[in-house]
Amino acid sequence: MRRRLPKGSLLRSCVLVLLVAAGAACSESDPEARTPGLAARGTAMTTAKPARQDLDNRVSLAGKVTMNPVFGVVAPVAGQIRYRDVEPPESTPTKATRVASIWAKGRSHRIDVPAGAVFAGRLVDDRSNVAAGMPVVSAKRIGYGLVAEIDGAQAYQISDSLATVQAQIKNGPGPFACKVLGTIAALPAGTIPDPPAPEPSTGPSAGPGAPPVVPVGPPPDPRQPVQPSEPTGMRVVCTAPSNVKLINGATATLEVVTARARNALVLPVEAVAGGQGRGKVDVVGPDGNRETRDVVLGLSDGKVVQITSGLTGDETVAVPGPDLPPAKPAQPGGPADPMGGK
């Protein structure tokens, strides 16, 4: 037999159920209160401490063995360039060849094509004003060289301060030291001026109205004339030691060391947010509180990054590093919209 509840008890039970449900709904919808600067409850915290080590900044490039590679020679100082007429060599030069000079403040600064290479073209007009470090002459290495093409991002990472280059031929010799030739900058097409035309004779002519007599010049040079260089992209060109056997077209890897730091203060790259010399890290205090701190970055080998300023080395740092806020897009009609569009 079922027992009936009094009407009042039934009403009180219904109200109690509604209150419990409402309380549960409110507790589910309200966000969990968190203490500012602390990780959420139950978060697995990974930390790291700065360490000290020697650090090399290395860039790995894909290259190949190339016959007679072209490279650029730069102006040593800013000034006016004055080219010299360069005769085609009879054999591979064994010493440097002077091809131009830069005149600056009344002084002449030589521009030489190194031994083992020949002049391949002028890259600017004669008597042009040029900047220091600007490619002004193209040269062609006689023999084998190793060439690695690079892109714009790598160019600023490598720059012209190449410390050392190590090369490894795939399934061949290496690693070995590779001597860098010229600059990494892209080169325009080289030009080689034609020799001046012989002047007509000023002696007596054969008769009235006859054309002037042109003297017979020296016999034509049997040596093959130098062909002007073609334009190139940005590249690293280097030469192997004479005892290393090279095969044209063989693939190679060039490892460029652009800078070195000794006893550098470093952190794992995962602990640092930012780049291009500036970054942020989260320093964790004894109570677990996080403090985001600005740091100055130095070299990196892809695993660790140098901290040149902002830390003493005694801190504990959270891994991963802080999340940087995403960049806000420009709003139509705002300061970034000069047209005032809507």
Coordinates of N, CA, C and O in Angstrom, one line a residue, residues 14-113:
C14 N 9.4 19.9 -2.9 CA 9.6 20.5 -4.2 C 10.4 21.7 -4.2 O 11.3 21.9 -5.0
V15 N 10.2 22.6 -3.2 CA 11.0 23.8 -3.0 C 12.4 23.5 -2.8 O 13.3 24.1 -3.3
L16 N 12.7 22.5 -1.9 CA 14.0 22.1 -1.6 C 14.8 21.6 -2.8 O 15.9 21.9 -3.1
V17 N 14.1 20.8 -3.7 CA 14.7 20.3 -4.9 C 15.1 21.4 -5.8 O 16.2 21.5 -6.5
L18 N 14.2 22.4 -6.0 CA 14.5 23.5 -6.9 C 15.7 24.3 -6.4 O 16.5 24.8 -7.1
L19 N 15.8 24.5 -5.1 CA 16.9 25.3 -4.5 C 18.2 24.6 -4.7 O 19.2 25.2 -5.1
V20 N 18.2 23.3 -4.5 CA 19.4 22.5 -4.8 C 19.9 22.6 -6.2 O 21.0 22.8 -6.6
A21 N 18.9 22.4 -7.1 CA 19.2 22.5 -8.6 C 19.7 23.9 -9.0 O 20.7 24.0 -9.7
A22 N 19.1 24.9 -8.4 CA 19.6 26.3 -8.7 C 21.0 26.5 -8.2 O 21.8 27.1 -8.9
G23 N 21.3 26.0 -7.0 CA 22.6 26.2 -6.5 C 23.6 25.5 -7.3 O 24.7 25.9 -7.5
A24 N 23.3 24.2 -7.8 CA 24.2 23.5 -8.6 C 24.5 24.2 -9.9 O 25.6 24.3 -10.4
A25 N 23.4 24.8 -10.5 CA 23.6 25.5 -11.8 C 24.5 26.7 -11.6 O 25.3 27.0 -12.4
C26 N 24.3 27.4 -10.5 CA 25.1 28.6 -10.3 C 26.5 28.3 -10.1 O 27.5 28.9 -10.5
S27 N 26.8 27.1 -9.3 CA 28.2 26.7 -9.1 C 28.9 26.3 -10.3 O 30.1 26.5 -10.5
E28 N 28.1 25.7 -11.3 CA 28.7 25.3 -12.6 C 29.0 26.5 -13.5 O 30.0 26.5 -14.3
S29 N 28.2 27.5 -13.5 CA 28.4 28.6 -14.4 C 29.4 29.6 -13.9 O 30.0 30.3 -14.7
D30 N 29.6 29.7 -12.6 CA 30.5 30.7 -12.1 C 32.0 30.2 -12.4 O 32.3 29.1 -12.2
P31 N 32.8 31.1 -12.9 CA 34.2 30.8 -13.1 C 34.9 30.5 -11.8 O 34.6 31.1 -10.8
E32 N 35.9 29.6 -11.8 CA 36.6 29.3 -10.6 C 37.5 30.5 -10.3 O 38.2 31.1 -11.1
A33 N 37.5 30.9 -9.0 CA 38.3 32.0 -8.6 C 39.7 31.6 -8.5 O 40.1 30.5 -8.0
R34 N 40.6 32.4 -9.1 CA 42.0 32.1 -9.1 C 42.8 33.3 -8.5 O 42.4 34.4 -8.7
T35 N 43.9 32.9 -7.8 CA 44.8 33.9 -7.3 C 45.6 34.5 -8.4 O 46.3 33.8 -9.1
P36 N 45.6 35.8 -8.6 CA 46.5 36.4 -9.7 C 47.9 36.0 -9.5 O 48.5 36.0 -8.4
G37 N 48.6 35.7 -10.7 CA 50.0 35.3 -10.7 C 50.3 33.9 -10.3 O 51.4 33.5 -10.4
L38 N 49.3 33.1 -10.0 CA 49.5 31.7 -9.7 C 48.9 30.8 -10.8 O 47.9 31.2 -11.4
A39 N 49.5 29.7 -11.0 CA 49.0 28.7 -11.9 C 47.7 28.1 -11.4 O 47.4 28.1 -10.2
A40 N 46.9 27.6 -12.3 CA 45.6 27.0 -11.9 C 45.9 25.8 -11.1 O 46.9 25.1 -11.2
R41 N 44.9 25.5 -10.1 CA 45.1 24.3 -9.3 C 45.2 23.0 -10.1 O 44.4 22.8 -11.0
G42 N 46.2 22.2 -9.8 CA 46.4 21.0 -10.5 C 47.3 21.1 -11.7 O 47.5 20.1 -12.3
T43 N 47.8 22.3 -12.1 CA 48.6 22.5 -13.2 C 50.0 21.9 -12.9 O 50.6 22.2 -11.9
A44 N 50.5 21.1 -13.8 CA 51.9 20.5 -13.7 C 52.9 21.6 -14.0 O 52.9 22.1 -15.1
M45 N 53.7 22.0 -13.1 CA 54.7 23.1 -13.3 C 56.1 22.5 -13.6 O 56.6 21.7 -12.9
T46 N 56.6 23.0 -14.7 CA 58.0 22.7 -15.1 C 58.8 23.9 -15.0 O 58.4 25.0 -15.5
T47 N 60.0 23.8 -14.4 CA 60.9 25.0 -14.2 C 62.3 24.7 -14.7 O 62.6 23.5 -14.8
A48 N 63.1 25.7 -14.8 CA 64.5 25.6 -15.2 C 65.2 26.7 -14.6 O 64.7 27.8 -14.3
K49 N 66.5 26.5 -14.3 CA 67.4 27.5 -13.8 C 68.4 27.8 -14.9 O 68.9 27.0 -15.6
P50 N 68.8 29.1 -15.0 CA 69.8 29.5 -16.0 C 71.1 28.7 -15.7 O 71.5 28.4 -14.6
A51 N 71.8 28.4 -16.8 CA 73.1 27.7 -16.7 C 74.1 28.5 -17.5 O 73.8 29.4 -18.3
R52 N 75.4 28.1 -17.4 CA 76.4 28.8 -18.2 C 77.2 27.8 -19.0 O 77.5 26.7 -18.6
Q53 N 77.4 28.1 -20.3 CA 78.1 27.3 -21.2 C 78.6 28.1 -22.4 O 78.2 29.2 -22.6
D54 N 79.6 27.5 -23.1 CA 80.0 28.1 -24.4 C 79.0 27.9 -25.4 O 78.3 26.8 -25.5
L55 N 78.8 28.9 -26.3 CA 77.7 28.9 -27.2 C 78.1 29.3 -28.6 O 78.9 30.3 -28.7
D56 N 77.8 28.6 -29.6 CA 78.1 29.0 -31.0 C 76.8 29.2 -31.8 O 75.8 28.4 -31.6
N57 N 76.7 30.2 -32.6 CA 75.6 30.5 -33.4 C 75.9 29.8 -34.8 O 76.7 30.3 -35.5
R58 N 75.2 28.8 -35.1 CA 75.5 28.0 -36.3 C 74.3 28.0 -37.3 O 73.1 27.9 -36.8
V59 N 74.6 28.1 -38.6 CA 73.5 28.0 -39.6 C 73.9 26.9 -40.6 O 75.1 27.0 -41.1
S60 N 73.1 26.0 -40.8 CA 73.3 24.9 -41.8 C 72.7 25.2 -43.1 O 71.6 25.6 -43.2
L61 N 73.6 25.1 -44.2 CA 73.1 25.4 -45.6 C 73.4 24.3 -46.5 O 74.3 23.5 -46.3
A62 N 72.4 24.1 -47.4 CA 72.6 23.1 -48.4 C 73.3 23.6 -49.6 O 72.9 24.7 -50.2
G63 N 74.4 23.0 -50.1 CA 75.2 23.4 -51.2 C 75.6 22.3 -52.1 O 75.1 21.2 -52.0
K64 N 76.5 22.7 -53.0 CA 77.0 21.7 -54.0 C 78.3 22.1 -54.5 O 78.7 23.3 -54.4
V65 N 79.1 21.2 -55.0 CA 80.4 21.5 -55.6 C 80.1 22.1 -57.0 O 79.3 21.5 -57.8
T66 N 80.8 23.2 -57.3 CA 80.5 23.9 -58.6 C 81.9 24.3 -59.2 O 82.8 24.7 -58.5
M67 N 81.9 24.2 -60.5 CA 83.1 24.6 -61.3 C 83.1 26.1 -61.6 O 82.0 26.7 -61.9
N68 N 84.2 26.8 -61.3 CA 84.4 28.2 -61.7 C 83.2 29.1 -61.1 O 82.6 29.8 -61.8
P69 N 83.0 29.0 -59.8 CA 81.9 29.8 -59.2 C 82.2 31.3 -59.2 O 83.4 31.7 -59.1
V70 N 81.2 32.2 -59.3 CA 81.3 33.6 -59.4 C 81.1 34.2 -58.0 O 80.1 33.7 -57.3
F71 N 81.9 35.1 -57.5 CA 81.7 35.8 -56.2 C 81.9 37.3 -56.4 O 82.5 37.7 -57.4
G72 N 81.5 38.0 -55.4 CA 81.7 39.5 -55.4 C 82.7 40.0 -54.5 O 83.0 39.5 -53.5
V73 N 83.4 41.1 -55.0 CA 84.4 41.8 -54.2 C 83.8 43.1 -53.9 O 83.3 43.9 -54.7
V74 N 83.9 43.5 -52.6 CA 83.2 44.7 -52.1 C 84.2 45.9 -52.0 O 85.4 45.7 -51.9
A75 N 83.6 47.1 -51.9 CA 84.4 48.3 -51.7 C 84.9 48.3 -50.2 O 84.1 48.2 -49.3
P76 N 86.2 48.6 -50.0 CA 86.7 48.6 -48.6 C 86.3 49.8 -47.8 O 86.1 49.7 -46.6
V77 N 86.0 50.9 -48.5 CA 85.6 52.2 -47.9 C 84.6 52.9 -48.8 O 84.4 52.5 -49.9
A78 N 83.9 53.9 -48.3 CA 83.0 54.7 -49.1 C 83.8 55.7 -49.9 O 84.8 56.3 -49.3
G79 N 83.5 55.9 -51.1 CA 84.2 56.9 -51.9 C 83.8 56.7 -53.4 O 82.8 56.1 -53.8
Q80 N 84.7 57.2 -54.3 CA 84.5 57.1 -55.7 C 85.3 56.0 -56.3 O 86.5 55.9 -56.0
I81 N 84.7 55.1 -57.1 CA 85.4 54.0 -57.7 C 86.0 54.4 -59.0 O 85.4 55.1 -59.8
R82 N 87.2 54.0 -59.3 CA 87.9 54.2 -60.6 C 88.5 52.8 -61.0 O 89.4 52.3 -60.4
Y83 N 87.9 52.3 -62.1 CA 88.4 51.0 -62.6 C 89.6 51.1 -63.4 O 90.0 52.2 -64.0
R84 N 90.3 50.0 -63.5 CA 91.5 49.9 -64.4 C 91.2 48.9 -65.5 O 90.3 48.1 -65.4
D85 N 91.8 49.1 -66.6 CA 91.7 48.2 -67.7 C 92.5 46.9 -67.4 O 93.7 47.0 -67.1
V86 N 91.8 45.8 -67.4 CA 92.4 44.5 -67.0 C 92.6 43.6 -68.2 O 91.6 43.4 -68.9
E87 N 93.8 43.2 -68.5 CA 94.1 42.3 -69.6 C 93.7 40.9 -69.2 O 93.9 40.5 -68.1
P88 N 93.2 40.1 -70.2 CA 92.9 38.7 -69.9 C 94.2 38.0 -69.5 O 95.2 38.2 -70.2
P89 N 94.2 37.2 -68.5 CA 95.4 36.5 -68.1 C 95.8 35.4 -69.0 O 94.9 34.8 -69.7
E90 N 97.0 35.1 -69.1 CA 97.5 34.0 -70.0 C 97.3 32.6 -69.2 O 97.2 31.6 -69.9
S91 N 97.3 32.7 -67.9 CA 97.1 31.5 -67.1 C 96.4 31.9 -65.8 O 96.2 33.1 -65.6
T92 N 96.1 30.9 -65.0 CA 95.5 31.2 -63.7 C 96.4 32.0 -62.9 O 97.5 31.7 -62.6
P93 N 96.0 33.2 -62.4 CA 96.8 34.1 -61.6 C 97.3 33.5 -60.3 O 96.5 32.8 -59.6
T94 N 98.5 33.6 -60.0 CA 99.1 33.1 -58.8 C 99.2 34.1 -57.7 O 99.6 33.9 -56.6
K95 N 98.9 35.4 -58.0 CA 98.9 36.5 -57.1 C 97.7 37.4 -57.4 O 97.1 37.3 -58.4
A96 N 97.4 38.3 -56.4 CA 96.2 39.1 -56.5 C 96.4 40.1 -57.7 O 97.5 40.5 -58.1
T97 N 95.2 40.4 -58.4 CA 95.2 41.3 -59.5 C 94.5 42.6 -59.1 O 93.3 42.5 -58.7
R98 N 95.1 43.7 -59.3 CA 94.5 45.0 -59.0 C 93.5 45.3 -60.1 O 93.9 45.4 -61.3
V99 N 92.3 45.6 -59.8 CA 91.3 45.9 -60.8 C 90.6 47.2 -60.7 O 90.0 47.7 -61.6
A100 N 90.7 47.9 -59.5 CA 90.1 49.2 -59.3 C 90.6 49.8 -58.1 O 91.4 49.2 -57.3
S101 N 90.3 51.0 -57.8 CA 90.6 51.7 -56.6 C 89.4 52.6 -56.1 O 88.6 53.0 -56.9
I102 N 89.3 52.8 -54.8 CA 88.4 53.7 -54.2 C 89.1 54.9 -53.7 O 90.0 54.8 -52.9
W103 N 88.7 56.1 -54.2 CA 89.3 57.3 -53.8 C 88.4 58.0 -52.8 O 87.2 58.2 -53.0
A104 N 89.0 58.2 -51.6 CA 88.3 58.8 -50.5 C 89.2 59.7 -49.7 O 90.3 59.2 -49.3
K105 N 88.8 60.9 -49.5 CA 89.6 61.9 -48.8 C 91.0 62.0 -49.3 O 92.0 62.1 -48.5
G106 N 91.2 62.0 -50.6 CA 92.5 62.1 -51.2 C 93.4 60.9 -51.2 O 94.5 61.0 -51.6
R107 N 92.9 59.8 -50.7 CA 93.6 58.6 -50.6 C 93.1 57.5 -51.5 O 91.8 57.4 -51.8
S108 N 93.9 56.6 -52.1 CA 93.5 55.5 -52.9 C 93.5 54.2 -52.2 O 94.5 53.9 -51.5
H109 N 92.4 53.5 -52.3 CA 92.3 52.2 -51.6 C 92.1 51.1 -52.7 O 91.2 51.1 -53.5
R110 N 93.1 50.1 -52.7 CA 93.1 49.1 -53.8 C 91.9 48.2 -53.6 O 91.4 47.8 -52.6
I111 N 91.4 47.7 -54.8 CA 90.5 46.6 -54.9 C 91.1 45.5 -55.7 O 91.5 45.7 -56.9
D112 N 91.4 44.3 -55.1 CA 92.1 43.3 -55.8 C 91.2 42.0 -55.9 O 90.4 41.7 -55.1
V113 N 91.4 41.3 -57.1 CA 90.8 40.0 -57.2 C 91.8 39.0 -56.7 O 93.0 39.1 -57.1

